[in-house]
PDB file of C-alpha atoms in Angstrom:
ATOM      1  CA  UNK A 801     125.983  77.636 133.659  1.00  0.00           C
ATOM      2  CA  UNK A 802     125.855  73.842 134.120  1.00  0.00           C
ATOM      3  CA  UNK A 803     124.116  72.203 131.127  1.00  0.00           C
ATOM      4  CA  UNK A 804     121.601  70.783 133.664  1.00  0.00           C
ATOM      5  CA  UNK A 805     120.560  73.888 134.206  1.00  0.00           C
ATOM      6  CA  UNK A 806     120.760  75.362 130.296  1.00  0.00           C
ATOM      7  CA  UNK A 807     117.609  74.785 127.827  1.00  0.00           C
ATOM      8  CA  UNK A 808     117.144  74.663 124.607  1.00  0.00           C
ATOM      9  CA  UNK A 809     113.381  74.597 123.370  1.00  0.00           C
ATOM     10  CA  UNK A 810     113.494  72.233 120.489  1.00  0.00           C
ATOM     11  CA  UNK A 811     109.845  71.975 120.426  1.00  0.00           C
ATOM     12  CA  UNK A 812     110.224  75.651 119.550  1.00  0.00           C
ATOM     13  CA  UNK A 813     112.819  75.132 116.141  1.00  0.00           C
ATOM     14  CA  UNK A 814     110.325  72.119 115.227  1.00  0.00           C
ATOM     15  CA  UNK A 815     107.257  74.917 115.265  1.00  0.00           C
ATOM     16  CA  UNK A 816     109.263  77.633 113.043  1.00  0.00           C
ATOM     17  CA  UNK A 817     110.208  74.517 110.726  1.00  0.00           C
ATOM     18  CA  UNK A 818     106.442  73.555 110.123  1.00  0.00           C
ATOM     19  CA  UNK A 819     105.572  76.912 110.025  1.00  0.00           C
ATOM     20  CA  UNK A 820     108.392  77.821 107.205  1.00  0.00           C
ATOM     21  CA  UNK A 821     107.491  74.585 105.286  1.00  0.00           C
ATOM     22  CA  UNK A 822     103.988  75.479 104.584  1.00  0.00           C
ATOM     23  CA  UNK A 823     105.154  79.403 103.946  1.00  0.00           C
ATOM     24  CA  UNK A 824     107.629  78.045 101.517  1.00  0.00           C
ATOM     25  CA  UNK A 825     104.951  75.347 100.029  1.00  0.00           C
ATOM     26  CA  UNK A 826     102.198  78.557 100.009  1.00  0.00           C
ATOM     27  CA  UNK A 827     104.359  81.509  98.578  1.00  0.00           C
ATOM     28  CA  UNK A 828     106.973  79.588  96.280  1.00  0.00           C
ATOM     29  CA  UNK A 829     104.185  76.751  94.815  1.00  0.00           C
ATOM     30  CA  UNK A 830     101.056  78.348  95.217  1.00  0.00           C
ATOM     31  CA  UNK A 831     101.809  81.903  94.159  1.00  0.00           C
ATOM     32  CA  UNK A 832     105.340  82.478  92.635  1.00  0.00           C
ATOM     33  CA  UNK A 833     105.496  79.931  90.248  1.00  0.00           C
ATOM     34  CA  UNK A 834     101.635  78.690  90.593  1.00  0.00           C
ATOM     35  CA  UNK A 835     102.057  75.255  90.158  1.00  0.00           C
ATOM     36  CA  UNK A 836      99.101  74.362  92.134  1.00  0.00           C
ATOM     37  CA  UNK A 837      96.586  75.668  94.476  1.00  0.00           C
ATOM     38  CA  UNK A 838      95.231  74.080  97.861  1.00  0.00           C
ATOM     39  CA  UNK A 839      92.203  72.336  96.522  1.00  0.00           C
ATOM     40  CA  UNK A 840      93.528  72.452  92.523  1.00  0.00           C
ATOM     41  CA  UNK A 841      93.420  68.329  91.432  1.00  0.00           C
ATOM     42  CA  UNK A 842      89.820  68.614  92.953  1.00  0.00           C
ATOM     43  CA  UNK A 843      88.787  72.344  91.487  1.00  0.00           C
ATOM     44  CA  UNK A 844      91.003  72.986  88.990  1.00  0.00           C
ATOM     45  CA  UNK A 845      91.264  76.298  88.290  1.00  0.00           C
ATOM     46  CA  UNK A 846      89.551  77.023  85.075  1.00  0.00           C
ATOM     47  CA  UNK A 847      87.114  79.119  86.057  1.00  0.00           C
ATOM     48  CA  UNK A 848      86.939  81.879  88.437  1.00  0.00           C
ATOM     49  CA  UNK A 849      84.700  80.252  90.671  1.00  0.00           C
ATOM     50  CA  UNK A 850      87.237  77.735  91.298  1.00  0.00           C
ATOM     51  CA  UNK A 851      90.287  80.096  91.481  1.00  0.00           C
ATOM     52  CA  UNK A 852      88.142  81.909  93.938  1.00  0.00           C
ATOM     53  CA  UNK A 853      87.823  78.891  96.314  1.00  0.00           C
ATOM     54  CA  UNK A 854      91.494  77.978  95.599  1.00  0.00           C
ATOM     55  CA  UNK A 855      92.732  81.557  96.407  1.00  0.00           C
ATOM     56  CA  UNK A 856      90.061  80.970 100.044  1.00  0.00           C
ATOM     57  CA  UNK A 857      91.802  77.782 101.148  1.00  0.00           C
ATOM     58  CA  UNK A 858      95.096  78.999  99.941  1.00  0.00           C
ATOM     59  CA  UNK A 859      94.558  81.998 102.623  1.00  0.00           C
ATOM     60  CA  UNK A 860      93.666  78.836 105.110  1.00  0.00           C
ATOM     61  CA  UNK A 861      96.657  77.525 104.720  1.00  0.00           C
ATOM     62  CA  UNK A 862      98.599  80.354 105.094  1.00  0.00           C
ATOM     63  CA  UNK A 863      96.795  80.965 108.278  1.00  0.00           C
ATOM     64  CA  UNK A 864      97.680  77.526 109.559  1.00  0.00           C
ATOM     65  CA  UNK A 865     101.537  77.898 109.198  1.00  0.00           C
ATOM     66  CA  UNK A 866     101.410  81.615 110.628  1.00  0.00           C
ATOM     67  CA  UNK A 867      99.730  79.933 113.643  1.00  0.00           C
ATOM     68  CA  UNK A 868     102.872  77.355 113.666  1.00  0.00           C
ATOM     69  CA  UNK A 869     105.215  80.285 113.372  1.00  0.00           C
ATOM     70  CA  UNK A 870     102.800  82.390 116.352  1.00  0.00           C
ATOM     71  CA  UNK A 871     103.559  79.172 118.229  1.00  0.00           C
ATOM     72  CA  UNK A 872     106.789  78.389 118.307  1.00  0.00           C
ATOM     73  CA  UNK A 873     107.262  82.108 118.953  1.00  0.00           C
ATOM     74  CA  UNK A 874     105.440  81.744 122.186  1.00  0.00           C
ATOM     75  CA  UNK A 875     107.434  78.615 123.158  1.00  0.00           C
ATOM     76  CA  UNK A 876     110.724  80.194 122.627  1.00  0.00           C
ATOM     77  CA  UNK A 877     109.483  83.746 124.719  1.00  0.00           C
ATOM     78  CA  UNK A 878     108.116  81.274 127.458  1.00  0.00           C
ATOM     79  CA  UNK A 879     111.087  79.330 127.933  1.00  0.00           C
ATOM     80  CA  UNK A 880     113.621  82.308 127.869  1.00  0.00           C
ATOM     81  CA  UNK A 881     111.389  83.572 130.806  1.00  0.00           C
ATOM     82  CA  UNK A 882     111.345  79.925 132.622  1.00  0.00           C
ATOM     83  CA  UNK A 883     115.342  79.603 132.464  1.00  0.00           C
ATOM     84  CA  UNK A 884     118.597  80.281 130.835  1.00  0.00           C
ATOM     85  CA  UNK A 885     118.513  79.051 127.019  1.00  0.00           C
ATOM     86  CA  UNK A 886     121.192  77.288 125.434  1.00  0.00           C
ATOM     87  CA  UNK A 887     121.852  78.887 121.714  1.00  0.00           C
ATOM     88  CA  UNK A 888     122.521  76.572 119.726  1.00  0.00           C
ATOM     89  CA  UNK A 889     123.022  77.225 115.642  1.00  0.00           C
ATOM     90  CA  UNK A 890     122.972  73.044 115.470  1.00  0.00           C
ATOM     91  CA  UNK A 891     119.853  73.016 117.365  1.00  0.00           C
ATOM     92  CA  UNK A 892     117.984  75.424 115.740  1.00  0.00           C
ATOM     93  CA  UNK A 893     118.644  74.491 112.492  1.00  0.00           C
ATOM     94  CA  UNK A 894     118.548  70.835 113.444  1.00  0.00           C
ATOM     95  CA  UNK A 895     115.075  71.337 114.941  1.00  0.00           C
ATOM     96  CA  UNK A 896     113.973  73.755 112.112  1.00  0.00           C
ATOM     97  CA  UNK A 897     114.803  71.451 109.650  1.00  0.00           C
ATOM     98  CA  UNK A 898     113.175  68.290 111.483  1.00  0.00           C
ATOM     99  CA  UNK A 899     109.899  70.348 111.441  1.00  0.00           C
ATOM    100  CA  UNK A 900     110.615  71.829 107.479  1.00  0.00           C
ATOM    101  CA  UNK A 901     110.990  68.040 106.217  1.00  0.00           C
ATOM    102  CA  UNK A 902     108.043  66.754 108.658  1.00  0.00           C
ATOM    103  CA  UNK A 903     105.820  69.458 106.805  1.00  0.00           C
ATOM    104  CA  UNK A 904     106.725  68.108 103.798  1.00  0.00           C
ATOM    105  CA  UNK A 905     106.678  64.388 104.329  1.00  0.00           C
ATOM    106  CA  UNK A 906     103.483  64.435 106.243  1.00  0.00           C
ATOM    107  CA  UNK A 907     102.025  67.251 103.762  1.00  0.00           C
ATOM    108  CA  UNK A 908     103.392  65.159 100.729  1.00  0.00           C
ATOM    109  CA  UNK A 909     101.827  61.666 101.555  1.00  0.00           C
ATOM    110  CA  UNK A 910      98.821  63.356 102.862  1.00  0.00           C
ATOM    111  CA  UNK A 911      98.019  65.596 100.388  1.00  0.00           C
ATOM    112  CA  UNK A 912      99.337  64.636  96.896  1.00  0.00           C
ATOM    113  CA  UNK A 913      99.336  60.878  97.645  1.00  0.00           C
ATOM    114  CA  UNK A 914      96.456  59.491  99.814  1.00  0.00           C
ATOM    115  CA  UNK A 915      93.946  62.389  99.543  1.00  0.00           C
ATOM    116  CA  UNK A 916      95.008  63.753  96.246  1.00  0.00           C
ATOM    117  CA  UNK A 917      93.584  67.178  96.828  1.00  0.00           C
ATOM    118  CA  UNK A 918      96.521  68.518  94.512  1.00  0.00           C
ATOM    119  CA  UNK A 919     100.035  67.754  92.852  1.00  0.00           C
ATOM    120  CA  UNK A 920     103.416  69.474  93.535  1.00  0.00           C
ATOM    121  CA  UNK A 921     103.914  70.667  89.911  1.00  0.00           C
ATOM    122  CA  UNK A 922     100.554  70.441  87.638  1.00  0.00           C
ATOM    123  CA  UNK A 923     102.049  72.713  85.042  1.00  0.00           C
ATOM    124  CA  UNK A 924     103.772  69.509  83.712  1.00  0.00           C
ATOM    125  CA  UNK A 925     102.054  66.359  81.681  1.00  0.00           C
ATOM    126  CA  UNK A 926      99.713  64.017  83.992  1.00  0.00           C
ATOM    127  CA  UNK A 927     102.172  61.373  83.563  1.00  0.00           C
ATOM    128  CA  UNK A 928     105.170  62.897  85.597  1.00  0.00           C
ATOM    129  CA  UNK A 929     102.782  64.733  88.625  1.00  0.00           C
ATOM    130  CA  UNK A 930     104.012  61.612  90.663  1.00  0.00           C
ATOM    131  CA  UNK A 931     107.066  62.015  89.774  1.00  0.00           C
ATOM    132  CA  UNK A 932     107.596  65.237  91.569  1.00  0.00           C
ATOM    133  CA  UNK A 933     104.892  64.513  94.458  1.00  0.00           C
ATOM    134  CA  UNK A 934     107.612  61.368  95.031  1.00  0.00           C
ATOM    135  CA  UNK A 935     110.459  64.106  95.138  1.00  0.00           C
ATOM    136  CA  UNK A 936     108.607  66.326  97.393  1.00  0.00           C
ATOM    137  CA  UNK A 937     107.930  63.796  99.804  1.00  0.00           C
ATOM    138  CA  UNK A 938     111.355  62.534  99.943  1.00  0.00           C
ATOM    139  CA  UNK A 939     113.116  65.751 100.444  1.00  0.00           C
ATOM    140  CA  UNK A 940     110.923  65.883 103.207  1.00  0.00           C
ATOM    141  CA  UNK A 941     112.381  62.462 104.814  1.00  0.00           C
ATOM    142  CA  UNK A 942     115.938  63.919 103.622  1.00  0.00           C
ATOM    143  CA  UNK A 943     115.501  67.252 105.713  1.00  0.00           C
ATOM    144  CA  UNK A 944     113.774  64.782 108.566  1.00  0.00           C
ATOM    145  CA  UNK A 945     117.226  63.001 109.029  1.00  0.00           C
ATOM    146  CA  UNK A 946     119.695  65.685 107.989  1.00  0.00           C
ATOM    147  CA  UNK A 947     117.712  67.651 111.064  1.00  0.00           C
ATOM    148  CA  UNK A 948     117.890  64.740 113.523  1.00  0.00           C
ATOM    149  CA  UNK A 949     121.434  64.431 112.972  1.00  0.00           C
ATOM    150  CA  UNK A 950     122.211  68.227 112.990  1.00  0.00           C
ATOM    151  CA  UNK A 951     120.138  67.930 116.206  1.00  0.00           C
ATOM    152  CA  UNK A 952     122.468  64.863 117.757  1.00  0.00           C
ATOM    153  CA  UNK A 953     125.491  67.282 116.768  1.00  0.00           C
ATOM    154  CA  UNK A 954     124.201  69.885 119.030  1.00  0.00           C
ATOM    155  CA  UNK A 955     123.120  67.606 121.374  1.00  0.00           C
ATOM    156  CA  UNK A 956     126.364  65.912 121.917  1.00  0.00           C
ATOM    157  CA  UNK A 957     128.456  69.583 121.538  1.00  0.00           C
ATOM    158  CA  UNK A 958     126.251  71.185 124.502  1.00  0.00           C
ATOM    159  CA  UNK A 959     126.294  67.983 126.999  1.00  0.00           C
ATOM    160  CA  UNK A 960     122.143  68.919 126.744  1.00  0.00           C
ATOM    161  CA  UNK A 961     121.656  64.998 125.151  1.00  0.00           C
ATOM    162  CA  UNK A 962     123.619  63.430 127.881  1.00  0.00           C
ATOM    163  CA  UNK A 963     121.921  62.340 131.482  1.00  0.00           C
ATOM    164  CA  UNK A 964     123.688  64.059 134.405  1.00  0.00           C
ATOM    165  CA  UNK A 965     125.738  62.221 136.044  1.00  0.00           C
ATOM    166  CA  UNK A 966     125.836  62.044 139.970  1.00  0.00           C
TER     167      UNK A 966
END
């Protein structure tokens, strides 16, 4: 099959890459090694009340990147129906990747720096929370153009990044 006629749903990869960001950010952070909660610089959780409402937004969350997951899902299953995909390892991970580090940039500057609503690691001293919120963020931009270039790999491998020529 031509690559004219071939697919690949990036917008797809992007989806499962949000969706995985915020399932690693919920599971690993928030419950494994419970270095912070949702709402946990604003209610920390010292009392049950606020471990309570913590735990509630925590499950918000969750539901948030299962709906990213739920969607990309649907993209993929719609555009397997629409036409032939292109598999692509390069692409998916590319496009995963892209929308792993855009969680984490956009959920990094967001969260931890402009809105403050809680710290990558607040098991440490005060002193270093920016230190890791900085680190978070930037592995973020790191998986942003490690993704983008995987993607430009797969791109140029499958002829899908190149406009047909007459």
């Amino acid at each position: 099959m031509e690559p004219a006629q071939c697919h690949f749903p990036k917008s797809a990869g992007i989806l499962f890459g949000l969706g995985l960001g915020g399932f690693f950010d919920g599971i690993v952070l928030h419950q494994l090694l419970q270095w912070h909660h949702m709402l946990s610089s604003w209610y920390p959780v010292d009392t049950l009340e606020n471990l309570e409402l913590n735990t509630l937004w925590d499950g918000i969350f969750h539901s948030a990147t299962y709906l990213f997951v739920v969607a990309g899902l649907f993209v993929l299953w719609r555009s397997a129906q629409r036409r032939h995909l292109f598999w692509s390892s390069k692409l998916l991970v590319g496009t995963m990747l892209l929308g792993f580090g855009i969680f984490n940039a956009v959920e990094g500057v967001i969260n931890h720096h402009i809105l403050g609503i809680h710290h990558v690691n607040e098991t440490v001293d005060r002193a270093y929370w920016i230190y890791w919120d900085i680190g978070f963020t930037l592995s973020g931009i790191v998986m942003v153009i490690a993704g983008w270039l995987l993607m430009g790999q797969g791109d140029r491998e499958s002829g899908l990044g190149q406009a047909s020529q007459p």
